[in-house]
CSV table of C-alpha atoms and ligand atoms in Angstrom, one decimal:
chain,number,residue,atom,x,y,z
A,61,UNK,CA,-87.2,49.1,17.8
A,62,UNK,CA,-84.6,46.4,18.2
A,63,UNK,CA,-82.6,48.5,20.7
A,64,UNK,CA,-85.8,49.1,22.7
A,65,UNK,CA,-86.4,45.4,22.9
A,66,UNK,CA,-82.9,44.6,24.1
A,67,UNK,CA,-83.6,47.2,26.8
A,68,UNK,CA,-86.9,45.5,27.8
A,69,UNK,CA,-85.2,42.1,27.8
A,70,UNK,CA,-82.4,43.3,30.1
A,71,UNK,CA,-85.0,44.8,32.4
A,72,UNK,CA,-87.1,41.7,32.4
A,73,UNK,CA,-84.3,39.7,34.2
A,74,UNK,CA,-85.1,41.5,37.4
A,75,UNK,CA,-88.8,41.1,37.1
A,76,UNK,CA,-91.1,38.3,38.4
A,77,UNK,CA,-91.8,35.5,35.9
A,78,UNK,CA,-95.4,36.6,35.1
A,79,UNK,CA,-94.2,40.1,34.2
A,80,UNK,CA,-91.5,38.9,31.8
A,81,UNK,CA,-92.0,38.7,28.1
A,82,UNK,CA,-92.9,35.3,26.7
A,83,UNK,CA,-89.6,35.2,24.8
A,84,UNK,CA,-87.7,35.7,28.0
A,85,UNK,CA,-89.7,33.0,29.8
A,86,UNK,CA,-89.0,30.6,26.9
A,87,UNK,CA,-85.2,31.3,27.2
A,88,UNK,CA,-85.4,30.7,30.9
A,89,UNK,CA,-86.9,27.3,30.3
A,90,UNK,CA,-84.4,26.3,27.6
A,91,UNK,CA,-81.7,24.6,29.7
A,92,UNK,CA,-84.3,22.4,31.4
A,93,UNK,CA,-86.1,21.8,28.0
A,94,UNK,CA,-82.8,20.8,26.4
A,95,UNK,CA,-82.2,18.2,29.1
A,96,UNK,CA,-85.6,16.7,28.4
A,97,UNK,CA,-84.9,16.8,24.6
A,98,UNK,CA,-81.6,15.0,25.0
A,99,UNK,CA,-83.3,12.3,27.1
A,100,UNK,CA,-86.2,11.9,24.6
A,101,UNK,CA,-83.7,11.9,21.7
A,102,UNK,CA,-81.6,9.1,23.2
A,103,UNK,CA,-84.7,7.0,24.0
A,104,UNK,CA,-86.9,6.9,20.9
A,105,UNK,CA,-89.8,4.5,20.8
A,106,UNK,CA,-91.5,3.1,17.7
A,107,UNK,CA,-95.2,3.7,16.9
A,108,UNK,CA,-97.7,2.1,19.4
A,109,UNK,CA,-94.9,1.7,21.9
A,110,UNK,CA,-94.5,5.3,23.2
A,111,UNK,CA,-94.9,4.3,26.8
A,112,UNK,CA,-91.8,6.0,28.3
A,113,UNK,CA,-92.3,9.2,26.2
A,114,UNK,CA,-96.0,9.3,27.2
A,115,UNK,CA,-95.1,8.9,30.8
A,116,UNK,CA,-92.7,11.9,30.6
A,117,UNK,CA,-95.4,14.1,29.1
A,118,UNK,CA,-98.1,13.0,31.6
A,119,UNK,CA,-95.8,13.5,34.6
A,120,UNK,CA,-94.9,17.0,33.5
A,121,UNK,CA,-98.5,18.0,32.8
A,122,UNK,CA,-99.6,16.6,36.2
A,123,UNK,CA,-96.9,18.6,38.0
A,124,UNK,CA,-98.3,21.8,36.3
A,125,UNK,CA,-101.8,21.2,37.5
A,126,UNK,CA,-103.3,19.7,34.3
A,127,UNK,CA,-106.0,17.0,34.6
A,128,UNK,CA,-104.2,14.2,32.9
A,129,UNK,CA,-105.6,11.0,31.4
A,130,UNK,CA,-103.3,8.3,30.0
A,131,UNK,CA,-103.8,5.4,27.5
A,132,UNK,CA,-106.2,7.3,25.3
A,133,UNK,CA,-106.1,5.4,22.0
A,134,UNK,CA,-103.2,3.2,22.9
A,135,UNK,CA,-100.4,5.3,24.5
A,136,UNK,CA,-102.0,8.7,24.0
A,137,UNK,CA,-102.0,11.4,26.7
A,138,UNK,CA,-104.7,14.0,27.2
A,139,UNK,CA,-103.9,16.9,29.6
A,140,UNK,CA,-106.7,19.4,30.3
A,141,UNK,CA,-106.4,22.8,32.0
A,142,UNK,CA,-109.7,24.6,32.6
A,143,UNK,CA,-109.1,28.2,33.2
A,144,UNK,CA,-112.4,30.1,33.2
A,145,UNK,CA,-114.9,30.7,30.4
A,146,UNK,CA,-113.8,30.8,26.8
A,147,UNK,CA,-112.9,28.7,23.8
A,148,UNK,CA,-111.3,25.2,23.9
A,149,UNK,CA,-107.9,25.1,22.2
A,150,UNK,CA,-106.2,21.8,21.4
A,151,UNK,CA,-102.4,21.6,21.1
A,152,UNK,CA,-101.0,18.3,19.8
A,153,UNK,CA,-97.5,16.7,19.7
A,154,UNK,CA,-96.8,13.3,18.2
A,155,UNK,CA,-94.5,11.0,20.1
A,156,UNK,CA,-93.2,8.1,17.9
A,157,UNK,CA,-89.7,7.5,16.5
A,158,UNK,CA,-88.8,5.6,13.3
A,159,UNK,CA,-87.1,2.3,12.5
A,160,UNK,CA,-84.0,4.1,11.3
A,161,UNK,CA,-80.4,3.6,12.6
A,162,UNK,CA,-79.1,7.0,13.6
A,163,UNK,CA,-75.9,8.0,11.7
A,164,UNK,CA,-75.5,11.6,12.7
A,165,UNK,CA,-72.4,10.7,14.8
A,166,UNK,CA,-73.4,13.3,17.3
A,167,UNK,CA,-72.9,12.9,21.0
A,168,UNK,CA,-76.3,11.8,22.4
A,169,UNK,CA,-77.2,10.0,19.2
A,170,UNK,CA,-79.7,7.2,19.7
A,171,UNK,CA,-78.2,3.7,20.2
A,172,UNK,CA,-81.6,2.0,20.7
A,173,UNK,CA,-82.1,-1.2,18.8
A,174,UNK,CA,-85.3,-3.3,18.7
A,175,UNK,CA,-86.8,-6.2,16.8
A,176,UNK,CA,-90.0,-5.1,15.1
A,177,UNK,CA,-93.1,-7.2,15.1
A,178,UNK,CA,-92.2,-8.2,11.5
A,179,UNK,CA,-89.0,-9.8,13.0
A,180,UNK,CA,-86.6,-7.2,11.6
A,181,UNK,CA,-83.8,-6.0,13.9
A,182,UNK,CA,-83.3,-2.2,13.5
A,183,UNK,CA,-82.1,0.9,15.1
A,184,UNK,CA,-84.7,3.4,16.4
A,185,UNK,CA,-84.3,7.2,15.9
A,186,UNK,CA,-86.4,10.3,16.2
A,187,UNK,CA,-85.6,10.9,12.5
A,188,UNK,CA,-88.8,12.9,12.0
A,189,UNK,CA,-88.0,15.2,15.0
A,190,UNK,CA,-91.0,14.2,17.1
A,191,UNK,CA,-88.7,14.6,20.1
A,192,UNK,CA,-88.6,18.4,19.4
A,193,UNK,CA,-92.5,18.3,19.2
A,194,UNK,CA,-92.8,16.6,22.7
A,195,UNK,CA,-90.2,19.0,24.2
A,196,UNK,CA,-92.0,22.0,22.8
A,197,UNK,CA,-95.3,20.5,24.1
A,198,UNK,CA,-93.8,20.5,27.6
A,199,UNK,CA,-92.5,24.0,27.1
A,200,UNK,CA,-95.9,25.2,26.0
A,201,UNK,CA,-97.6,23.5,29.0
A,202,UNK,CA,-95.2,25.2,31.4
A,203,UNK,CA,-95.7,28.6,29.9
A,204,UNK,CA,-99.5,28.3,29.7
A,205,UNK,CA,-99.5,27.3,33.4
A,206,UNK,CA,-97.2,30.1,34.3
A,207,UNK,CA,-99.3,32.7,32.5
A,208,UNK,CA,-102.8,31.6,33.6
A,209,UNK,CA,-103.6,35.2,34.4
A,210,UNK,CA,-103.3,36.1,30.8
A,211,UNK,CA,-105.9,33.8,29.2
A,212,UNK,CA,-109.3,32.4,29.8
A,213,UNK,CA,-110.7,29.2,28.3
A,214,UNK,CA,-109.8,25.4,28.3
A,215,UNK,CA,-106.5,24.1,27.0
A,216,UNK,CA,-106.5,20.5,25.9
A,217,UNK,CA,-102.9,19.3,25.3
A,218,UNK,CA,-102.5,15.8,23.7
A,219,UNK,CA,-99.5,13.5,23.2
A,220,UNK,CA,-100.4,11.4,20.2
A,221,UNK,CA,-99.0,8.0,19.4
A,222,UNK,CA,-98.3,6.3,16.0
A,223,UNK,CA,-98.3,9.3,13.7
A,224,UNK,CA,-95.8,7.5,11.4
A,225,UNK,CA,-98.3,4.7,10.9
A,226,UNK,CA,-101.1,7.2,10.2
A,227,UNK,CA,-103.1,5.6,13.1
A,228,UNK,CA,-102.6,7.6,16.3
A,229,UNK,CA,-105.0,10.5,15.6
A,230,UNK,CA,-107.8,8.1,14.5
A,231,UNK,CA,-107.2,5.8,17.6
A,232,UNK,CA,-107.4,8.8,20.0
A,233,UNK,CA,-110.6,10.1,18.3
A,234,UNK,CA,-112.1,6.5,18.4
A,235,UNK,CA,-111.3,6.3,22.1
A,236,UNK,CA,-113.4,9.4,22.8
A,237,UNK,CA,-111.1,12.3,22.5
A,238,UNK,CA,-114.1,14.5,21.6
A,239,UNK,CA,-116.6,12.9,23.9
A,240,UNK,CA,-114.7,12.2,27.1
A,241,UNK,CA,-112.8,15.5,26.9
A,242,UNK,CA,-113.7,19.1,25.8
A,243,UNK,CA,-114.1,19.4,22.1
A,244,UNK,CA,-111.9,22.1,20.6
A,245,UNK,CA,-112.8,25.1,18.5
A,246,UNK,CA,-109.1,25.4,17.5
A,247,UNK,CA,-106.5,22.8,16.9
A,248,UNK,CA,-102.8,23.7,16.7
A,249,UNK,CA,-99.6,21.8,16.1
A,250,UNK,CA,-96.2,22.2,14.5
A,251,UNK,CA,-93.7,20.0,12.6
A,252,UNK,CA,-90.0,20.6,12.4
A,253,UNK,CA,-88.7,21.2,8.9
A,254,UNK,CA,-85.6,20.2,7.0
A,255,UNK,CA,-84.3,22.4,4.2
A,256,UNK,CA,-85.8,25.4,6.0
A,257,UNK,CA,-83.9,28.0,8.1
A,258,UNK,CA,-83.6,27.3,11.8
A,259,UNK,CA,-86.1,29.4,13.8
A,260,UNK,CA,-88.2,30.3,10.8
A,261,UNK,CA,-92.0,29.5,10.8
A,262,UNK,CA,-93.7,28.2,7.6
A,263,UNK,CA,-97.4,28.3,7.0
A,264,UNK,CA,-99.6,27.0,4.2
A,265,UNK,CA,-103.2,28.1,4.0
A,266,UNK,CA,-105.6,25.3,2.7
A,267,UNK,CA,-104.2,21.9,1.7
A,268,UNK,CA,-100.8,21.6,3.3
A,269,UNK,CA,-100.1,17.8,3.3
A,270,UNK,CA,-101.5,15.0,1.2
A,271,UNK,CA,-103.9,12.1,1.5
A,272,UNK,CA,-101.6,9.0,1.8
A,273,UNK,CA,-102.8,5.5,0.9
A,274,UNK,CA,-100.7,2.3,0.9
A,275,UNK,CA,-101.8,-0.2,-1.7
A,276,UNK,CA,-100.7,-3.8,-2.2
A,277,UNK,CA,-101.2,-5.7,-5.4
A,278,UNK,CA,-100.8,-9.4,-5.6
A,279,UNK,CA,-100.4,-10.3,-9.3
A,280,UNK,CA,-101.2,-13.9,-9.9
A,281,UNK,CA,-99.8,-15.9,-12.8
A,282,UNK,CA,-99.2,-19.5,-13.8
A,283,UNK,CA,-95.6,-20.5,-13.1
A,284,UNK,CA,-93.4,-22.9,-15.0
A,285,UNK,CA,-90.0,-23.4,-16.8
A,286,UNK,CA,-88.4,-20.3,-18.2
A,287,UNK,CA,-87.7,-22.2,-21.4
A,288,UNK,CA,-91.4,-22.9,-22.0
A,289,UNK,CA,-93.1,-19.6,-21.5
A,290,UNK,CA,-96.0,-20.7,-23.7
A,291,UNK,CA,-97.1,-23.0,-20.9
A,292,UNK,CA,-97.2,-20.2,-18.3
A,293,UNK,CA,-98.9,-16.9,-17.6
A,294,UNK,CA,-95.8,-14.8,-16.6
A,295,UNK,CA,-96.7,-12.6,-13.6
A,296,UNK,CA,-93.5,-10.6,-14.0
A,297,UNK,CA,-94.4,-9.4,-17.5
A,298,UNK,CA,-98.0,-8.8,-16.3
A,299,UNK,CA,-96.9,-6.8,-13.2
A,300,UNK,CA,-94.5,-4.8,-15.4
A,301,UNK,CA,-97.4,-3.8,-17.7
A,302,UNK,CA,-99.5,-2.9,-14.7
A,303,UNK,CA,-96.6,-0.6,-13.4
A,304,UNK,CA,-96.4,1.1,-16.7
A,305,UNK,CA,-100.1,1.5,-17.2
A,306,UNK,CA,-100.5,2.9,-13.7
A,307,UNK,CA,-98.4,5.9,-14.8
A,308,UNK,CA,-101.2,7.1,-17.0
A,309,UNK,CA,-103.6,7.5,-14.1
A,310,UNK,CA,-101.9,10.7,-13.0
A,311,UNK,CA,-100.8,11.9,-16.5
A,312,UNK,CA,-104.0,11.1,-18.4
A,313,UNK,CA,-106.9,10.8,-16.0
A,314,UNK,CA,-106.3,13.5,-13.3
A,315,UNK,CA,-106.6,17.2,-14.2
A,316,UNK,CA,-103.1,18.8,-14.5
A,317,UNK,CA,-104.4,21.4,-12.0
A,318,UNK,CA,-104.9,18.7,-9.3
A,319,UNK,CA,-102.1,17.1,-7.4
A,320,UNK,CA,-101.6,13.3,-7.4
A,321,UNK,CA,-98.8,10.8,-7.1
A,322,UNK,CA,-98.8,7.0,-7.8
A,323,UNK,CA,-95.4,5.5,-6.9
A,324,UNK,CA,-94.6,1.8,-7.1
A,325,UNK,CA,-92.0,1.5,-4.3
A,326,UNK,CA,-91.6,-2.2,-4.2
A,327,UNK,CA,-91.8,-5.0,-6.9
A,328,UNK,CA,-91.0,-8.5,-5.8
A,329,UNK,CA,-91.2,-11.8,-7.8
A,330,UNK,CA,-89.3,-14.9,-8.5
A,331,UNK,CA,-86.3,-16.7,-7.1
A,332,UNK,CA,-84.2,-18.1,-10.0
A,333,UNK,CA,-83.1,-17.4,-13.6
A,334,UNK,CA,-85.0,-20.1,-15.3
A,335,UNK,CA,-88.3,-20.3,-13.3
A,336,UNK,CA,-91.3,-18.2,-14.2
A,337,UNK,CA,-92.9,-17.6,-10.7
A,338,UNK,CA,-96.6,-17.9,-10.1
A,339,UNK,CA,-97.0,-14.5,-8.5
A,340,UNK,CA,-95.5,-11.0,-8.2
A,341,UNK,CA,-96.1,-8.4,-5.5
A,342,UNK,CA,-96.3,-4.6,-5.8
A,343,UNK,CA,-96.4,-2.0,-3.1
A,344,UNK,CA,-97.6,1.5,-3.9
A,345,UNK,CA,-97.9,4.8,-2.2
A,346,UNK,CA,-100.8,6.9,-3.5
A,347,UNK,CA,-101.1,10.6,-2.8
A,348,UNK,CA,-103.7,13.3,-3.4
A,349,UNK,CA,-105.4,16.2,-1.7
A,350,UNK,CA,-109.1,15.9,-2.4
A,351,UNK,CA,-111.4,12.9,-1.7
A,352,UNK,CA,-112.5,13.0,-5.4
A,353,UNK,CA,-108.9,12.6,-6.7
A,354,UNK,CA,-108.1,10.0,-4.1
A,355,UNK,CA,-111.2,7.9,-5.0
A,356,UNK,CA,-110.4,8.2,-8.7
A,357,UNK,CA,-106.8,6.9,-8.1
A,358,UNK,CA,-107.8,4.0,-5.9
A,359,UNK,CA,-110.6,2.9,-8.3
A,360,UNK,CA,-108.2,3.4,-11.2
A,361,UNK,CA,-105.5,1.2,-9.7
A,362,UNK,CA,-108.0,-1.7,-9.3
A,363,UNK,CA,-109.3,-1.2,-12.8
A,364,UNK,CA,-105.9,-1.1,-14.4
A,365,UNK,CA,-104.7,-4.2,-12.6
A,366,UNK,CA,-107.8,-6.1,-13.5
A,367,UNK,CA,-107.8,-4.9,-17.1
A,368,UNK,CA,-104.2,-5.8,-17.7
A,369,UNK,CA,-104.7,-9.3,-16.2
A,370,UNK,CA,-107.7,-9.9,-18.5
A,371,UNK,CA,-105.7,-8.7,-21.5
A,372,UNK,CA,-103.0,-11.2,-20.5
A,373,UNK,CA,-105.5,-14.0,-20.5
A,374,UNK,CA,-105.8,-14.7,-16.8
A,375,UNK,CA,-109.0,-16.5,-15.8
A,376,UNK,CA,-111.4,-15.0,-13.3
A,377,UNK,CA,-109.9,-16.9,-10.3
A,378,UNK,CA,-106.4,-15.5,-11.0
A,379,UNK,CA,-107.2,-11.8,-11.3
A,380,UNK,CA,-104.9,-9.5,-9.2
A,381,UNK,CA,-105.8,-8.9,-5.6
A,382,UNK,CA,-105.7,-5.2,-4.9
A,383,UNK,CA,-105.8,-4.2,-1.2
A,384,UNK,CA,-105.8,-0.8,0.3
A,385,UNK,CA,-104.3,-0.6,3.8
A,386,UNK,CA,-107.3,1.1,5.5
A,387,UNK,CA,-105.7,1.3,8.9
A,388,UNK,CA,-102.7,3.2,7.5
A,389,UNK,CA,-104.7,5.8,5.5
A,390,UNK,CA,-103.6,9.3,6.4
A,391,UNK,CA,-106.1,12.0,5.3
A,392,UNK,CA,-104.8,15.2,3.9
A,393,UNK,CA,-104.1,18.1,6.2
A,394,UNK,CA,-106.1,21.2,5.5
A,395,UNK,CA,-105.2,24.4,7.3
A,396,UNK,CA,-108.4,26.6,7.6
A,397,UNK,CA,-107.4,29.4,5.2
A,398,UNK,CA,-108.7,32.5,7.0
A,399,UNK,CA,-107.6,31.2,10.4
A,400,UNK,CA,-104.2,30.4,9.0
A,401,UNK,CA,-103.8,33.9,7.5
A,402,UNK,CA,-104.9,35.5,10.8
A,403,UNK,CA,-102.4,33.4,12.8
A,404,UNK,CA,-99.6,34.1,10.3
A,405,UNK,CA,-100.3,37.8,10.6
A,406,UNK,CA,-100.2,37.5,14.4
A,407,UNK,CA,-96.9,35.5,14.3
A,408,UNK,CA,-95.4,38.0,12.0
A,409,UNK,CA,-96.0,40.8,14.5
A,410,UNK,CA,-94.3,38.6,17.1
A,411,UNK,CA,-91.4,37.1,15.0
A,412,UNK,CA,-91.0,39.6,12.2
A,413,UNK,CA,-91.7,39.0,8.5
A,414,UNK,CA,-88.3,37.5,7.8
A,415,UNK,CA,-89.1,34.6,10.1
A,416,UNK,CA,-92.7,33.9,9.1
A,417,UNK,CA,-92.8,32.5,5.5
A,418,UNK,CA,-95.7,31.3,3.4
A,419,UNK,CA,-94.9,27.7,2.1
A,420,UNK,CA,-96.2,25.7,-0.8
A,421,UNK,CA,-98.1,22.5,0.0
A,422,UNK,CA,-96.2,19.2,-0.1
A,423,UNK,CA,-97.2,15.6,-0.8
A,424,UNK,CA,-95.9,14.3,2.5
A,425,UNK,CA,-98.5,13.0,5.0
A,426,UNK,CA,-99.4,13.8,8.6
A,427,UNK,CA,-102.5,12.6,10.5
A,428,UNK,CA,-103.1,15.9,12.3
A,429,UNK,CA,-105.8,16.7,9.7
A,430,UNK,CA,-108.0,14.1,11.3
A,431,UNK,CA,-108.6,16.3,14.3
A,432,UNK,CA,-110.7,18.7,12.2
A,433,UNK,CA,-111.6,16.5,9.2
A,434,UNK,CA,-115.1,15.5,10.4
A,435,UNK,CA,-116.0,18.9,11.8
A,436,UNK,CA,-115.5,21.9,9.7
A,437,UNK,CA,-116.3,24.2,12.7
A,438,UNK,CA,-112.9,23.3,14.2
A,439,UNK,CA,-110.3,25.7,12.9
A,440,UNK,CA,-107.0,23.9,12.3
A,441,UNK,CA,-103.4,24.9,11.7
A,442,UNK,CA,-100.1,23.1,11.6
A,443,UNK,CA,-97.0,25.2,11.1
A,444,UNK,CA,-93.5,24.2,10.1
A,445,UNK,CA,-90.6,25.3,12.2
A,446,UNK,CA,-87.3,25.3,10.4
A,447,UNK,CA,-84.4,23.3,11.8
A,448,UNK,CA,-81.3,24.0,9.6
A,449,UNK,CA,-78.9,26.8,10.5
A,450,UNK,CA,-78.9,29.5,7.7
A,451,UNK,CA,-75.1,29.1,7.3
A,452,UNK,CA,-75.6,25.4,6.6
A,453,UNK,CA,-78.3,26.1,4.1
A,454,UNK,CA,-76.1,28.7,2.3
A,455,UNK,CA,-73.1,26.3,2.3
A,456,UNK,CA,-75.1,23.4,0.9
A,457,UNK,CA,-76.5,25.6,-1.8
A,458,UNK,CA,-73.1,26.9,-2.8
A,459,UNK,CA,-71.5,23.4,-2.8
A,460,UNK,CA,-74.5,21.9,-4.6
A,461,UNK,CA,-75.0,19.5,-1.7
A,462,UNK,CA,-78.4,18.0,-0.7
A,463,UNK,CA,-79.2,18.3,3.0
A,464,UNK,CA,-80.8,15.4,4.9
A,465,UNK,CA,-84.5,15.2,4.7
A,466,UNK,CA,-86.9,14.2,7.5
A,467,UNK,CA,-86.6,10.4,8.1
A,468,UNK,CA,-83.0,10.5,7.1
A,469,UNK,CA,-80.5,8.8,9.5
A,470,UNK,CA,-78.5,12.0,9.2
A,471,UNK,CA,-81.3,14.5,10.2
A,472,UNK,CA,-80.0,16.5,13.1
A,473,UNK,CA,-82.2,19.6,13.6
A,474,UNK,CA,-80.9,22.7,15.4
A,475,UNK,CA,-83.0,21.6,18.4
A,476,UNK,CA,-82.7,24.7,20.6
A,477,UNK,CA,-83.9,26.9,17.6
A,478,UNK,CA,-86.8,24.6,16.9
A,479,UNK,CA,-87.9,24.1,20.5
A,480,UNK,CA,-87.7,27.8,21.5
A,481,UNK,CA,-89.4,29.0,18.4
A,482,UNK,CA,-92.2,26.3,18.5
A,483,UNK,CA,-92.8,26.8,22.2
A,484,UNK,CA,-93.2,30.6,21.8
A,485,UNK,CA,-95.3,30.2,18.7
A,486,UNK,CA,-97.7,27.7,20.2
A,487,UNK,CA,-98.0,29.5,23.5
A,488,UNK,CA,-98.5,32.9,22.0
A,489,UNK,CA,-101.2,31.5,19.6
A,490,UNK,CA,-103.0,29.7,22.4
A,491,UNK,CA,-103.1,32.8,24.5
A,492,UNK,CA,-104.2,34.9,21.6
A,493,UNK,CA,-107.1,32.5,20.9
A,494,UNK,CA,-108.2,32.5,24.6
A,495,UNK,CA,-108.2,36.2,25.4
A,496,UNK,CA,-108.9,37.3,29.0
A,497,UNK,CA,-112.2,39.2,29.5
B,1273,ZN,ZN1,-92.4,11.3,9.8
B,1274,ZN,ZN1,-93.3,13.7,11.7
């Protein structure tokens, strides 16, 4: 079978583009796609500021004959190609980089520095690999345009802002993604994956990524001299009790068969040895899959904070203030199970069963789930595409070394493997979903 394919591939070089296999067409695009990738990688933009990146996607799609609208939900791009009767398929790439100073030491590393709106000077890096997403989006757009004779339907390709802030998908939907443009029956995306072999495809039927909430707790107290604690209400002791009591939400109140995380990632209070401050501040990340567990955790955090403050003798006007960052809520990502299994079977016929691997869900977040959250008729799938060469994975395992994760300043995916695999996977799935005739 393998020998036969090599023969077909060699033959394909002498054939016109449309008659070539999809894999060969992807390989032909790779030099040009890698030029685009290097440019995007060296010029990352933070969430809500993806102006240059969006411009590159929009210009490419326009050249290919898509009907392109810019500034949808901030810097979002919507590119529509109507190609006869049939279903509507949405393909999404996110565009934002992160406030991370790149330390890969590679040629072409990002040197971009900015001052954030909080006034912090920072490097900017595509540490989550959204540059591979945008490049594959362009590859997919090119291949879909070049193979118009092979599919019938409407392709809606979107460049989404601010995924890292959990805001971009919501902003595009609120700006009329499904009213101003054709509403999809299918939504597709991919994410590059660390700790996963380069060129492998991971899929997770059902819940794949978590609900993510950011919660702030302002713990009030009564400050005073450290030598006279009896005259104070110490907010550091109270906040410490709250942190400890919060641990019982997951361990004692949520079923062991449900997934949940409450992490206190930040605890700030005080300025000097002998002063009891009058407040402490906590920052939490709260994760779950179902709405039910999410609501229980959020209600529980408010209840625990209030209860501990009452136990510490704080009056009503000094109870903790618990705020949930509504704008940064990322809903869980749910891959439609039967659709996911169908697409995985299809990808297996194309890439082989060694490259298509079922993956367990993770508690990371991704706002792609929003595109199907309010309409169960939209079948949705986000796949992982591995970015670590197998030899590197094997060496790390042997040496007991941990490999950089997504968001690490050292994350350097095998970009050609990610981009070629993702482009072929997204294009072949989109064509499969919009069969001709
Ligand atoms: Zn990320
Ligand atoms: Zn990401």
